[in-house]
Amino acid sequence: MPSYRKPWAEPYKIKVVEPLKVTTREYREQKMKEAGYNTFLLRSEDVYIDLLTDSGTSAMSDYQWAGMMLGDEAYAGSRNFYYLEANTRKYYGYKYLVPTHQGRAAEHLISRNLIKQGDYVPGNMYFTTTRLHQELAGGKFVDVIIDEAHEPQNQHPFKGNVDLQKFEDLIKKVGASKIPYISVAGTVNMAGGQPQSMGNMRQVRELANKHGIKVILDATRAVENAYFIKEREKGYSNKSIEEILLEYCSYTDGCTMSGKKDLLVNIGGFIAVNDESLFDELRNMVVVYEGLHTYGGLAGRDMEAMARGMEECVSYDHIRSRVEQVGYFGQKLIDAGVPIVEPAGGHAIFLDAKKFYEHIPQEELPAQALAADLYIESGVRAMERGVVSAGRNPETGENYHPKLELVRLTFPRRVYTQAHLDVAAYSVEELYENRKKAKGLKFVYEPKYLRFFQARFERVS
Ligand code: PLI
């Protein structure tokens, strides 16, 4: 027997490669300055290892690419739509499907349909686009996630859980008639990719039922959530990912989906619901904003790739490798003493910028500065998930001050090897050793909506 632990390997081999460009520090410093210290404004060709997002950046399989050739590009009634509809029923269990071009389009439609001016929408932490659509529809988002989710080093295995007491308190305070639905995500992106337990989802359903409140799932990374349930929750270790996913969704009335994550495609999304009259409304509205209800802004080939991605993403070997790759990276940073959100999330590792750059106050945007510095020092691209992403309260105009001030290193599925991860981890560790030299940033341009995408900054003197 060898003296070391049995290694694991990616459950795929590489058929097509895309060369990476290696640049110098001086070059990157110049590019970061030109991009206003916002990693979203860099050109991708200037990035070495791109950990900006796992959204639409995954590698499709040969099976998915083969499916692209079977695109039925009819305006109405494409066969790829019916296949996607059948697979959505099979894997997620919802009766009715409305395709959309991506997740935020689904959020737009569901928010416009269900939320009235003055309503409240509780949720297990906000997500940027989700909350914005709720607000634009006249709603007010209320965070009802458990307190542990806001503590980076808290080891709770299900930091994505809804705090039922907070949910009940809100119902008592504003009345159930002002709460059209609770917005539940599994996993929870802004909390660090943390999962929600099945038991918690079941209890959310029970409480919502008592008051006639709908439960709408953000199913974007529900397969990753199912993997954590299998690994961590009593009674689920012998169930398949498919069984867990179906049970999880069964406690909800419908979902919005960004297919660009779990579903292994570069574009695509949908809404799926069980209620026929809601479906009728959504199907009617999709033709105004997206396209006919059998394509919703997608090409037939995109729907085919997404339907096939659904089949692939529930494979245990796939999802285990995907989540464990993230865990491997996280463990390397923990071993090196770098402060991260623990336990490791499903799609990303989040650096705790408040601790990493202890000397930079939150008003000087430590996470934004850290993401910029990481690119300059190593060519690794990450994303701010702190005060810049949180934006402003639309009523008061004040900045939201999230407890979590994070930098997200996000892993595209099936794209990078363990060697890339080692290089990225080394880069973070090196930056951590030199952290004392770092300086903060200030806004020089701030767009009105989702400011983190296009804002520009300069160094504070
Ligand atoms: O990027 P979209 O419009 O396909 O999906 C929006 C969206 C909805 N919910 C969740 C949990 C997301 O993570 C999400 C998009 N996330 C992005 C772009 C990300 O980088 O995490």
CSV table of C-alpha atoms and ligand atoms in Angstrom, one decimal:
chain,number,residue,atom,x,y,z
A,1,MET,CA,0.0,0.0,0.0
A,2,PRO,CA,1.4,3.5,-0.8
A,3,SER,CA,1.9,5.7,2.2
A,4,TYR,CA,-0.3,8.5,0.9
A,5,ARG,CA,-4.1,8.7,0.7
A,6,LYS,CA,-5.7,7.4,-2.5
A,7,PRO,CA,-5.8,10.3,-4.9
A,8,TRP,CA,-8.9,11.2,-6.9
A,9,ALA,CA,-9.1,12.5,-10.5
A,10,GLU,CA,-11.4,14.5,-12.6
A,11,PRO,CA,-14.0,12.1,-14.2
A,12,TYR,CA,-13.4,13.3,-17.8
A,13,LYS,CA,-10.6,13.7,-20.2
A,14,ILE,CA,-9.7,16.6,-22.4
A,15,LYS,CA,-10.6,16.6,-26.1
A,16,VAL,CA,-10.3,20.3,-27.1
A,17,VAL,CA,-8.0,22.8,-25.4
A,18,GLU,CA,-8.0,26.6,-25.2
A,19,PRO,CA,-4.5,28.1,-24.7
A,20,LEU,CA,-4.0,30.5,-21.8
A,21,LYS,CA,-2.0,33.7,-22.0
A,22,VAL,CA,0.7,34.3,-19.4
A,23,THR,CA,1.4,38.0,-18.8
A,24,THR,CA,3.8,40.1,-16.7
A,25,ARG,CA,3.0,41.9,-13.5
A,26,GLU,CA,3.6,45.3,-15.2
A,27,TYR,CA,1.2,44.4,-18.0
A,28,ARG,CA,-1.5,43.4,-15.5
A,29,GLU,CA,-1.1,46.5,-13.4
A,30,GLN,CA,-1.7,48.6,-16.4
A,31,LYS,CA,-4.7,46.5,-17.5
A,32,MET,CA,-6.3,46.6,-14.0
A,33,LYS,CA,-5.8,50.4,-13.9
A,34,GLU,CA,-7.5,50.7,-17.3
A,35,ALA,CA,-10.3,48.5,-16.0
A,36,GLY,CA,-11.0,50.9,-13.1
A,37,TYR,CA,-9.9,48.2,-10.6
A,38,ASN,CA,-13.0,46.2,-11.5
A,39,THR,CA,-12.3,42.6,-12.5
A,40,PHE,CA,-15.6,42.6,-14.6
A,41,LEU,CA,-14.1,45.2,-16.9
A,42,LEU,CA,-11.0,43.2,-17.8
A,43,ARG,CA,-10.7,41.5,-21.1
A,44,SER,CA,-10.8,37.8,-20.7
A,45,GLU,CA,-7.8,37.3,-22.9
A,46,ASP,CA,-5.7,39.2,-20.3
A,47,VAL,CA,-6.7,36.7,-17.6
A,48,TYR,CA,-4.6,33.6,-16.8
A,49,ILE,CA,-6.9,31.5,-14.5
A,50,ASP,CA,-10.4,32.8,-14.7
A,51,LEU,CA,-12.3,32.3,-11.4
A,52,LEU,CA,-14.6,35.2,-11.8
A,53,THR,CA,-17.7,33.0,-12.0
A,54,ASP,CA,-19.1,29.5,-12.7
A,55,SER,CA,-21.9,31.1,-14.7
A,56,GLY,CA,-21.9,30.0,-18.3
A,57,THR,CA,-18.2,29.2,-18.1
A,58,SER,CA,-18.5,25.4,-17.8
A,59,ALA,CA,-17.1,23.0,-20.4
A,60,MET,CA,-19.9,21.2,-22.3
A,61,SER,CA,-19.4,17.5,-22.9
A,62,ASP,CA,-19.2,15.8,-26.3
A,63,TYR,CA,-22.8,14.5,-25.7
A,64,GLN,CA,-24.0,18.1,-25.3
A,65,TRP,CA,-22.1,19.4,-28.3
A,66,ALA,CA,-23.5,16.5,-30.4
A,67,GLY,CA,-27.0,17.6,-29.2
A,68,MET,CA,-26.3,21.2,-30.5
A,69,MET,CA,-26.4,19.7,-34.0
A,70,LEU,CA,-29.9,18.5,-33.3
A,71,GLY,CA,-31.2,22.0,-32.7
A,72,ASP,CA,-34.7,22.4,-34.1
A,73,GLU,CA,-34.8,26.1,-34.9
A,74,ALA,CA,-38.5,26.3,-35.6
A,75,TYR,CA,-40.1,29.5,-34.3
A,76,ALA,CA,-42.9,27.5,-32.6
A,77,GLY,CA,-43.0,24.0,-31.1
A,78,SER,CA,-39.3,23.1,-31.4
A,79,ARG,CA,-38.7,19.4,-30.4
A,80,ASN,CA,-35.8,20.5,-28.1
A,81,PHE,CA,-38.4,22.4,-26.0
A,82,TYR,CA,-40.4,19.2,-25.4
A,83,TYR,CA,-37.3,17.3,-24.5
A,84,LEU,CA,-36.3,20.0,-22.0
A,85,GLU,CA,-39.8,20.0,-20.6
A,86,ALA,CA,-39.8,16.2,-20.2
A,87,ASN,CA,-36.4,16.3,-18.4
A,88,THR,CA,-37.5,19.2,-16.2
A,89,ARG,CA,-40.4,17.0,-15.1
A,90,LYS,CA,-38.1,14.0,-14.6
A,91,TYR,CA,-35.3,15.7,-12.6
A,92,TYR,CA,-37.0,18.6,-10.9
A,93,GLY,CA,-40.6,17.3,-10.7
A,94,TYR,CA,-42.4,20.5,-11.8
A,95,LYS,CA,-45.3,20.2,-14.2
A,96,TYR,CA,-45.0,23.3,-16.4
A,97,LEU,CA,-41.9,24.9,-18.0
A,98,VAL,CA,-41.3,28.4,-19.4
A,99,PRO,CA,-37.8,28.8,-20.9
A,100,THR,CA,-35.9,32.1,-20.5
A,101,HIS,CA,-32.6,33.2,-21.9
A,102,GLN,CA,-31.0,33.1,-18.4
A,103,GLY,CA,-31.8,33.2,-14.7
A,104,ARG,CA,-32.5,36.9,-14.2
A,105,ALA,CA,-35.1,36.8,-16.9
A,106,ALA,CA,-36.9,34.1,-15.0
A,107,GLU,CA,-36.6,36.2,-11.8
A,108,HIS,CA,-38.1,39.2,-13.7
A,109,LEU,CA,-41.1,37.2,-14.8
A,110,ILE,CA,-41.9,35.5,-11.5
A,111,SER,CA,-41.4,38.8,-9.6
A,112,ARG,CA,-43.6,40.8,-11.9
A,113,ASN,CA,-46.3,38.1,-11.6
A,114,LEU,CA,-46.3,37.4,-7.9
A,115,ILE,CA,-45.2,40.6,-6.1
A,116,LYS,CA,-47.4,43.7,-5.6
A,117,GLN,CA,-46.3,47.1,-4.5
A,118,GLY,CA,-45.7,47.1,-0.7
A,119,ASP,CA,-45.2,43.3,-0.5
A,120,TYR,CA,-42.4,41.6,1.5
A,121,VAL,CA,-40.3,38.8,0.1
A,122,PRO,CA,-38.4,36.8,2.8
A,123,GLY,CA,-35.4,34.8,1.6
A,124,ASN,CA,-32.3,32.9,2.8
A,125,MET,CA,-29.9,35.8,2.1
A,126,TYR,CA,-30.2,38.1,-0.9
A,127,PHE,CA,-28.8,37.4,-4.4
A,128,THR,CA,-28.0,40.5,-6.4
A,129,THR,CA,-30.3,40.0,-9.4
A,130,THR,CA,-33.0,38.2,-7.5
A,131,ARG,CA,-33.4,41.0,-4.9
A,132,LEU,CA,-33.2,43.7,-7.6
A,133,HIS,CA,-36.1,42.1,-9.5
A,134,GLN,CA,-38.1,41.8,-6.3
A,135,GLU,CA,-37.5,45.5,-5.6
A,136,LEU,CA,-38.3,46.6,-9.1
A,137,ALA,CA,-41.6,44.8,-8.8
A,138,GLY,CA,-42.4,46.8,-5.7
A,139,GLY,CA,-41.3,44.3,-3.0
A,140,LYS,CA,-39.0,44.6,0.0
A,141,PHE,CA,-36.6,41.7,0.5
A,142,VAL,CA,-36.2,40.5,4.1
A,143,ASP,CA,-33.3,38.3,5.1
A,144,VAL,CA,-34.4,35.3,7.1
A,145,ILE,CA,-31.3,33.1,6.9
A,146,ILE,CA,-29.9,31.7,10.1
A,147,ASP,CA,-27.4,34.0,11.9
A,148,GLU,CA,-24.6,31.4,11.4
A,149,ALA,CA,-24.6,32.3,7.7
A,150,HIS,CA,-23.2,35.7,8.5
A,151,GLU,CA,-20.2,34.3,10.5
A,152,PRO,CA,-17.4,33.3,8.1
A,153,GLN,CA,-15.7,30.7,10.4
A,154,ASN,CA,-18.9,29.2,11.8
A,155,GLN,CA,-18.8,25.4,11.0
A,156,HIS,CA,-22.6,24.9,10.8
A,157,PRO,CA,-23.1,22.2,8.1
A,158,PHE,CA,-26.2,23.9,6.6
A,159,LYS,CA,-25.5,27.6,6.8
A,160,GLY,CA,-28.1,28.1,4.0
A,161,ASN,CA,-31.0,27.2,6.4
A,162,VAL,CA,-33.9,29.5,6.8
A,163,ASP,CA,-34.4,30.7,10.4
A,164,LEU,CA,-38.0,29.7,10.9
A,165,GLN,CA,-38.4,32.1,13.8
A,166,LYS,CA,-37.4,35.0,11.7
A,167,PHE,CA,-39.8,33.9,9.0
A,168,GLU,CA,-42.7,33.5,11.5
A,169,ASP,CA,-41.9,36.9,13.1
A,170,LEU,CA,-42.2,38.5,9.7
A,171,ILE,CA,-45.5,36.9,9.0
A,172,LYS,CA,-46.8,38.1,12.4
A,173,LYS,CA,-45.4,41.6,11.8
A,174,VAL,CA,-46.7,42.3,8.2
A,175,GLY,CA,-49.4,39.6,7.8
A,176,ALA,CA,-49.3,36.7,5.4
A,177,SER,CA,-51.3,38.6,2.8
A,178,LYS,CA,-48.3,40.8,2.2
A,179,ILE,CA,-46.0,37.9,1.6
A,180,PRO,CA,-46.6,36.4,-1.8
A,181,TYR,CA,-43.8,33.8,-1.5
A,182,ILE,CA,-40.6,32.9,0.3
A,183,SER,CA,-37.6,32.9,-1.9
A,184,VAL,CA,-35.4,30.0,-1.0
A,185,ALA,CA,-32.0,29.2,-2.6
A,186,GLY,CA,-30.0,26.0,-2.3
A,187,THR,CA,-27.0,26.5,-2.3
A,188,VAL,CA,-26.8,30.1,-1.0
A,189,ASN,CA,-24.4,32.0,-3.2
A,190,MET,CA,-23.7,35.1,-1.1
A,191,ALA,CA,-23.3,33.1,2.1
A,192,GLY,CA,-20.4,31.2,0.5
A,193,GLY,CA,-22.2,28.5,-1.5
A,194,GLN,CA,-23.6,27.1,1.6
A,195,PRO,CA,-26.4,24.4,1.5
A,196,GLN,CA,-29.8,24.2,3.0
A,197,SER,CA,-30.9,20.9,4.6
A,198,MET,CA,-33.8,18.8,3.5
A,199,GLY,CA,-35.3,19.0,7.0
A,200,ASN,CA,-35.2,22.8,6.9
A,201,MET,CA,-36.9,22.9,3.5
A,202,ARG,CA,-39.6,20.6,4.8
A,203,GLN,CA,-40.2,22.9,7.8
A,204,VAL,CA,-40.3,26.0,5.5
A,205,ARG,CA,-43.0,24.2,3.5
A,206,GLU,CA,-45.0,23.4,6.6
A,207,LEU,CA,-44.9,27.0,7.9
A,208,ALA,CA,-45.6,28.5,4.5
A,209,ASN,CA,-48.6,26.1,4.1
A,210,LYS,CA,-50.1,27.2,7.4
A,211,HIS,CA,-50.3,30.8,6.1
A,212,GLY,CA,-51.0,30.2,2.4
A,213,ILE,CA,-47.6,31.5,1.3
A,214,LYS,CA,-45.9,30.0,-1.8
A,215,VAL,CA,-42.3,28.7,-1.7
A,216,ILE,CA,-40.2,29.6,-4.8
A,217,LEU,CA,-36.9,27.9,-5.2
A,218,ASP,CA,-33.8,29.4,-6.8
A,219,ALA,CA,-32.7,26.0,-8.2
A,220,THR,CA,-29.6,27.4,-9.9
A,221,ARG,CA,-27.3,25.2,-7.8
A,222,ALA,CA,-29.8,22.7,-6.3
A,223,VAL,CA,-27.8,19.8,-7.6
A,224,GLU,CA,-24.8,21.0,-5.6
A,225,ASN,CA,-27.2,21.4,-2.6
A,226,ALA,CA,-28.3,17.8,-3.1
A,227,TYR,CA,-24.7,16.6,-3.0
A,228,PHE,CA,-24.3,18.3,0.4
A,229,ILE,CA,-27.5,16.7,1.7
A,230,LYS,CA,-26.3,13.3,0.7
A,231,GLU,CA,-22.9,13.9,2.4
A,232,ARG,CA,-24.1,15.6,5.6
A,233,GLU,CA,-27.7,14.9,6.4
A,234,LYS,CA,-28.9,11.9,8.3
A,235,GLY,CA,-30.9,9.5,6.3
A,236,TYR,CA,-29.7,10.6,2.8
A,237,SER,CA,-26.4,8.9,2.3
A,238,ASN,CA,-27.9,5.9,0.5
A,239,LYS,CA,-30.2,8.1,-1.7
A,240,SER,CA,-29.2,9.1,-5.2
A,241,ILE,CA,-28.7,12.7,-6.2
A,242,GLU,CA,-31.8,12.3,-8.4
A,243,GLU,CA,-34.0,11.2,-5.5
A,244,ILE,CA,-32.7,14.0,-3.3
A,245,LEU,CA,-33.2,16.6,-5.9
A,246,LEU,CA,-36.8,15.5,-6.5
A,247,GLU,CA,-37.7,15.4,-2.9
A,248,TYR,CA,-36.1,18.9,-2.3
A,249,CYS,CA,-38.1,20.5,-5.1
A,250,SER,CA,-41.3,18.7,-4.1
A,251,TYR,CA,-41.5,21.1,-1.1
A,252,THR,CA,-41.7,24.1,-3.4
A,253,ASP,CA,-44.3,25.5,-5.7
A,254,GLY,CA,-41.9,26.4,-8.5
A,255,CYS,CA,-38.4,27.5,-9.3
A,256,THR,CA,-36.4,29.9,-11.2
A,257,MET,CA,-33.2,28.6,-12.9
A,258,SER,CA,-30.0,29.9,-14.3
A,259,GLY,CA,-29.0,26.9,-16.4
A,260,LYS,CA,-25.5,28.5,-16.7
A,261,LYS,CA,-24.5,26.8,-13.5
A,262,ASP,CA,-25.6,23.2,-12.5
A,263,LEU,CA,-26.9,22.6,-16.0
A,264,LEU,CA,-23.5,22.9,-17.7
A,265,VAL,CA,-24.5,25.3,-20.5
A,266,ASN,CA,-23.1,28.6,-21.6
A,267,ILE,CA,-26.6,30.2,-21.8
A,268,GLY,CA,-30.1,29.3,-20.7
A,269,GLY,CA,-32.6,29.4,-17.9
A,270,PHE,CA,-36.2,28.7,-17.1
A,271,ILE,CA,-39.1,29.0,-14.7
A,272,ALA,CA,-40.9,25.8,-13.7
A,273,VAL,CA,-44.2,25.8,-11.7
A,274,ASN,CA,-47.0,23.4,-10.7
A,275,ASP,CA,-49.9,25.8,-10.7
A,276,GLU,CA,-51.6,26.0,-14.1
A,277,SER,CA,-53.0,29.5,-13.7
A,278,LEU,CA,-49.6,30.9,-12.7
A,279,PHE,CA,-48.1,29.0,-15.7
A,280,ASP,CA,-50.7,30.7,-18.0
A,281,GLU,CA,-49.7,34.1,-16.7
A,282,LEU,CA,-46.0,33.4,-17.1
A,283,ARG,CA,-46.4,31.9,-20.5
A,284,ASN,CA,-48.3,35.0,-21.6
A,285,MET,CA,-45.6,37.4,-20.2
A,286,VAL,CA,-42.6,35.5,-21.7
A,287,VAL,CA,-43.7,36.4,-25.2
A,288,VAL,CA,-43.5,40.1,-24.3
A,289,TYR,CA,-40.0,40.0,-22.9
A,290,GLU,CA,-38.2,36.9,-24.1
A,291,GLY,CA,-39.8,35.1,-27.0
A,292,LEU,CA,-42.4,32.5,-27.8
A,293,HIS,CA,-43.2,30.2,-24.9
A,294,THR,CA,-41.5,27.2,-26.6
A,295,TYR,CA,-38.1,29.0,-26.9
A,296,GLY,CA,-38.1,32.0,-24.4
A,297,GLY,CA,-35.1,33.7,-25.9
A,298,LEU,CA,-33.1,30.5,-26.6
A,299,ALA,CA,-32.1,28.8,-29.7
A,300,GLY,CA,-33.3,25.2,-30.1
A,301,ARG,CA,-29.8,23.9,-29.8
A,302,ASP,CA,-29.4,25.8,-26.4
A,303,MET,CA,-32.4,24.0,-25.1
A,304,GLU,CA,-31.1,20.7,-26.2
A,305,ALA,CA,-27.7,21.3,-24.5
A,306,MET,CA,-29.5,22.3,-21.3
A,307,ALA,CA,-31.7,19.2,-21.4
A,308,ARG,CA,-28.6,17.0,-21.8
A,309,GLY,CA,-26.8,18.9,-19.1
A,310,MET,CA,-29.6,18.0,-16.8
A,311,GLU,CA,-28.9,14.3,-17.3
A,312,GLU,CA,-25.2,14.8,-16.8
A,313,CYS,CA,-25.2,17.0,-13.7
A,314,VAL,CA,-27.0,14.5,-11.5
A,315,SER,CA,-24.3,11.9,-12.0
A,316,TYR,CA,-22.7,11.2,-8.6
A,317,ASP,CA,-19.2,11.0,-10.1
A,318,HIS,CA,-19.7,14.4,-11.8
A,319,ILE,CA,-21.1,16.3,-8.8
A,320,ARG,CA,-18.7,14.7,-6.3
A,321,SER,CA,-15.7,15.8,-8.4
A,322,ARG,CA,-17.2,19.2,-8.9
A,323,VAL,CA,-17.8,20.0,-5.2
A,324,GLU,CA,-14.7,18.2,-4.0
A,325,GLN,CA,-12.5,20.2,-6.4
A,326,VAL,CA,-13.7,23.3,-4.6
A,327,GLY,CA,-13.1,21.6,-1.2
A,328,TYR,CA,-9.6,20.7,-2.2
A,329,PHE,CA,-8.8,24.3,-3.0
A,330,GLY,CA,-10.4,25.5,0.2
A,331,GLN,CA,-8.4,23.0,2.3
A,332,LYS,CA,-5.2,24.2,0.8
A,333,LEU,CA,-6.0,27.8,1.9
A,334,ILE,CA,-7.1,26.7,5.3
A,335,ASP,CA,-3.9,24.7,5.8
A,336,ALA,CA,-1.9,27.9,4.9
A,337,GLY,CA,-3.8,29.9,7.4
A,338,VAL,CA,-5.7,32.1,4.9
A,339,PRO,CA,-9.1,33.3,6.3
A,340,ILE,CA,-11.9,31.9,4.2
A,341,VAL,CA,-15.6,31.2,4.6
A,342,GLU,CA,-15.9,27.7,6.2
A,343,PRO,CA,-17.0,25.1,5.5
A,344,ALA,CA,-16.0,25.2,1.8
A,345,GLY,CA,-19.0,26.0,-0.5
A,346,GLY,CA,-20.3,24.1,-3.5
A,347,HIS,CA,-19.2,26.4,-6.3
A,348,ALA,CA,-16.6,28.7,-4.8
A,349,ILE,CA,-14.2,29.6,-2.1
A,350,PHE,CA,-14.7,33.0,-0.5
A,351,LEU,CA,-11.8,34.9,1.0
A,352,ASP,CA,-12.7,36.8,4.2
A,353,ALA,CA,-11.5,40.2,3.1
A,354,LYS,CA,-12.2,41.8,6.5
A,355,LYS,CA,-9.6,39.5,8.0
A,356,PHE,CA,-7.3,39.3,5.0
A,357,TYR,CA,-7.0,43.1,4.8
A,358,GLU,CA,-7.6,43.8,8.4
A,359,HIS,CA,-6.1,47.3,8.1
A,360,ILE,CA,-8.5,48.4,5.4
A,361,PRO,CA,-11.9,49.7,6.7
A,362,GLN,CA,-15.1,48.5,4.9
A,363,GLU,CA,-15.7,52.0,3.5
A,364,GLU,CA,-12.4,51.6,1.6
A,365,LEU,CA,-13.7,48.4,-0.1
A,366,PRO,CA,-11.3,45.8,1.1
A,367,ALA,CA,-12.8,43.0,-1.0
A,368,GLN,CA,-12.8,45.1,-4.2
A,369,ALA,CA,-9.1,45.9,-3.5
A,370,LEU,CA,-8.2,42.3,-2.8
A,371,ALA,CA,-9.8,41.0,-6.1
A,372,ALA,CA,-7.8,43.7,-8.0
A,373,ASP,CA,-4.6,42.9,-6.2
A,374,LEU,CA,-5.0,39.1,-6.8
A,375,TYR,CA,-5.2,39.8,-10.6
A,376,ILE,CA,-2.3,42.2,-10.6
A,377,GLU,CA,0.0,39.8,-8.7
A,378,SER,CA,-1.0,36.5,-10.4
A,379,GLY,CA,-3.4,36.9,-13.3
A,380,VAL,CA,-6.1,35.0,-11.4
A,381,ARG,CA,-9.4,36.7,-11.7
A,382,ALA,CA,-11.9,36.7,-8.8
A,383,MET,CA,-14.9,38.8,-7.9
A,384,GLU,CA,-15.9,41.1,-5.0
A,385,ARG,CA,-18.9,40.0,-2.9
A,386,GLY,CA,-19.1,42.6,-0.2
A,387,VAL,CA,-20.2,46.2,0.1
A,388,VAL,CA,-19.9,47.0,-3.6
A,389,SER,CA,-22.1,44.0,-4.6
A,390,ALA,CA,-24.6,44.7,-1.8
A,391,GLY,CA,-25.5,48.1,-3.4
A,392,ARG,CA,-27.8,50.7,-1.9
A,393,ASN,CA,-31.1,50.6,-0.1
A,394,PRO,CA,-33.6,51.9,-2.8
A,395,GLU,CA,-35.6,53.8,-0.1
A,396,THR,CA,-32.8,55.5,1.8
A,397,GLY,CA,-30.1,55.6,-0.8
A,398,GLU,CA,-27.6,54.4,1.9
A,399,ASN,CA,-25.1,51.7,1.2
A,400,TYR,CA,-26.1,48.2,2.5
A,401,HIS,CA,-23.3,47.1,4.9
A,402,PRO,CA,-23.2,43.3,4.7
A,403,LYS,CA,-21.5,41.5,7.5
A,404,LEU,CA,-19.7,39.4,4.9
A,405,GLU,CA,-17.0,41.3,3.0
A,406,LEU,CA,-15.7,38.6,0.6
A,407,VAL,CA,-13.8,37.8,-2.5
A,408,ARG,CA,-15.1,34.9,-4.5
A,409,LEU,CA,-12.9,32.5,-6.4
A,410,THR,CA,-15.4,30.5,-8.4
A,411,PHE,CA,-14.8,27.3,-10.2
A,412,PRO,CA,-16.2,26.7,-13.7
A,413,ARG,CA,-17.3,23.1,-14.1
A,414,ARG,CA,-14.9,20.7,-15.9
A,415,VAL,CA,-12.6,23.5,-17.0
A,416,TYR,CA,-9.5,23.6,-14.7
A,417,THR,CA,-7.3,20.8,-13.5
A,418,GLN,CA,-5.9,20.3,-10.0
A,419,ALA,CA,-2.6,21.8,-11.2
A,420,HIS,CA,-4.5,25.1,-12.0
A,421,LEU,CA,-6.0,25.0,-8.6
A,422,ASP,CA,-2.5,24.6,-7.0
A,423,VAL,CA,-1.2,27.6,-8.9
A,424,ALA,CA,-4.3,29.7,-7.9
A,425,ALA,CA,-3.9,28.6,-4.2
A,426,TYR,CA,-0.2,29.5,-4.3
A,427,SER,CA,-1.1,33.0,-5.7
A,428,VAL,CA,-3.5,33.6,-2.8
A,429,GLU,CA,-1.1,32.4,-0.2
A,430,GLU,CA,1.6,34.7,-1.6
A,431,LEU,CA,-0.7,37.7,-1.5
A,432,TYR,CA,-1.6,36.9,2.0
A,433,GLU,CA,2.0,36.9,3.1
A,434,ASN,CA,2.4,40.5,1.6
A,435,ARG,CA,-1.1,41.7,2.8
A,436,LYS,CA,0.2,44.6,4.9
A,437,LYS,CA,1.2,46.6,1.9
A,438,ALA,CA,-2.3,46.7,0.4
A,439,LYS,CA,-4.3,49.9,-0.1
A,440,GLY,CA,-8.1,50.5,-0.3
A,441,LEU,CA,-10.2,51.8,-3.2
A,442,LYS,CA,-12.9,54.4,-3.7
A,443,PHE,CA,-15.7,54.8,-6.3
A,444,VAL,CA,-15.2,57.1,-9.2
A,445,TYR,CA,-18.2,55.9,-11.2
A,446,GLU,CA,-21.3,54.1,-9.8
A,447,PRO,CA,-24.1,52.8,-12.0
A,448,LYS,CA,-27.6,52.7,-10.7
A,449,TYR,CA,-28.4,49.0,-10.9
A,450,LEU,CA,-26.1,46.1,-10.0
A,451,ARG,CA,-23.2,48.5,-9.7
A,452,PHE,CA,-20.6,45.9,-9.1
A,453,PHE,CA,-20.6,44.9,-12.8
A,454,GLN,CA,-19.6,48.3,-14.2
A,455,ALA,CA,-18.4,50.5,-11.4
A,456,ARG,CA,-14.9,52.1,-11.6
A,457,PHE,CA,-12.6,52.8,-8.7
A,458,GLU,CA,-9.2,54.3,-7.9
A,459,ARG,CA,-6.8,53.8,-5.1
A,460,VAL,CA,-7.2,55.8,-1.9
A,461,SER,CA,-4.1,57.9,-1.3
B,1,PLI,O1,-26.8,35.1,-14.4
B,1,PLI,P1,-28.2,34.6,-14.6
B,1,PLI,O2,-29.1,35.7,-15.0
B,1,PLI,O3,-28.3,33.4,-15.5
B,1,PLI,O4,-28.7,34.1,-13.2
B,1,PLI,C1,-28.9,34.9,-12.1
B,1,PLI,C2,-28.6,34.1,-10.8
B,1,PLI,C3,-29.7,33.7,-10.0
B,1,PLI,N1,-29.5,33.0,-8.9
B,1,PLI,C4,-28.3,32.7,-8.4
B,1,PLI,C5,-28.1,32.0,-7.1
B,1,PLI,C6,-27.2,33.1,-9.2
B,1,PLI,O5,-26.0,32.7,-8.7
B,1,PLI,C7,-27.3,33.8,-10.4
B,1,PLI,C8,-26.2,34.3,-11.1
B,1,PLI,N2,-25.0,34.2,-10.7
B,1,PLI,C9,-23.9,34.6,-11.2
B,1,PLI,C10,-23.8,35.4,-12.5
B,1,PLI,C11,-22.7,34.4,-10.4
B,1,PLI,O6,-21.6,34.8,-10.9
B,1,PLI,O7,-22.8,33.8,-9.4
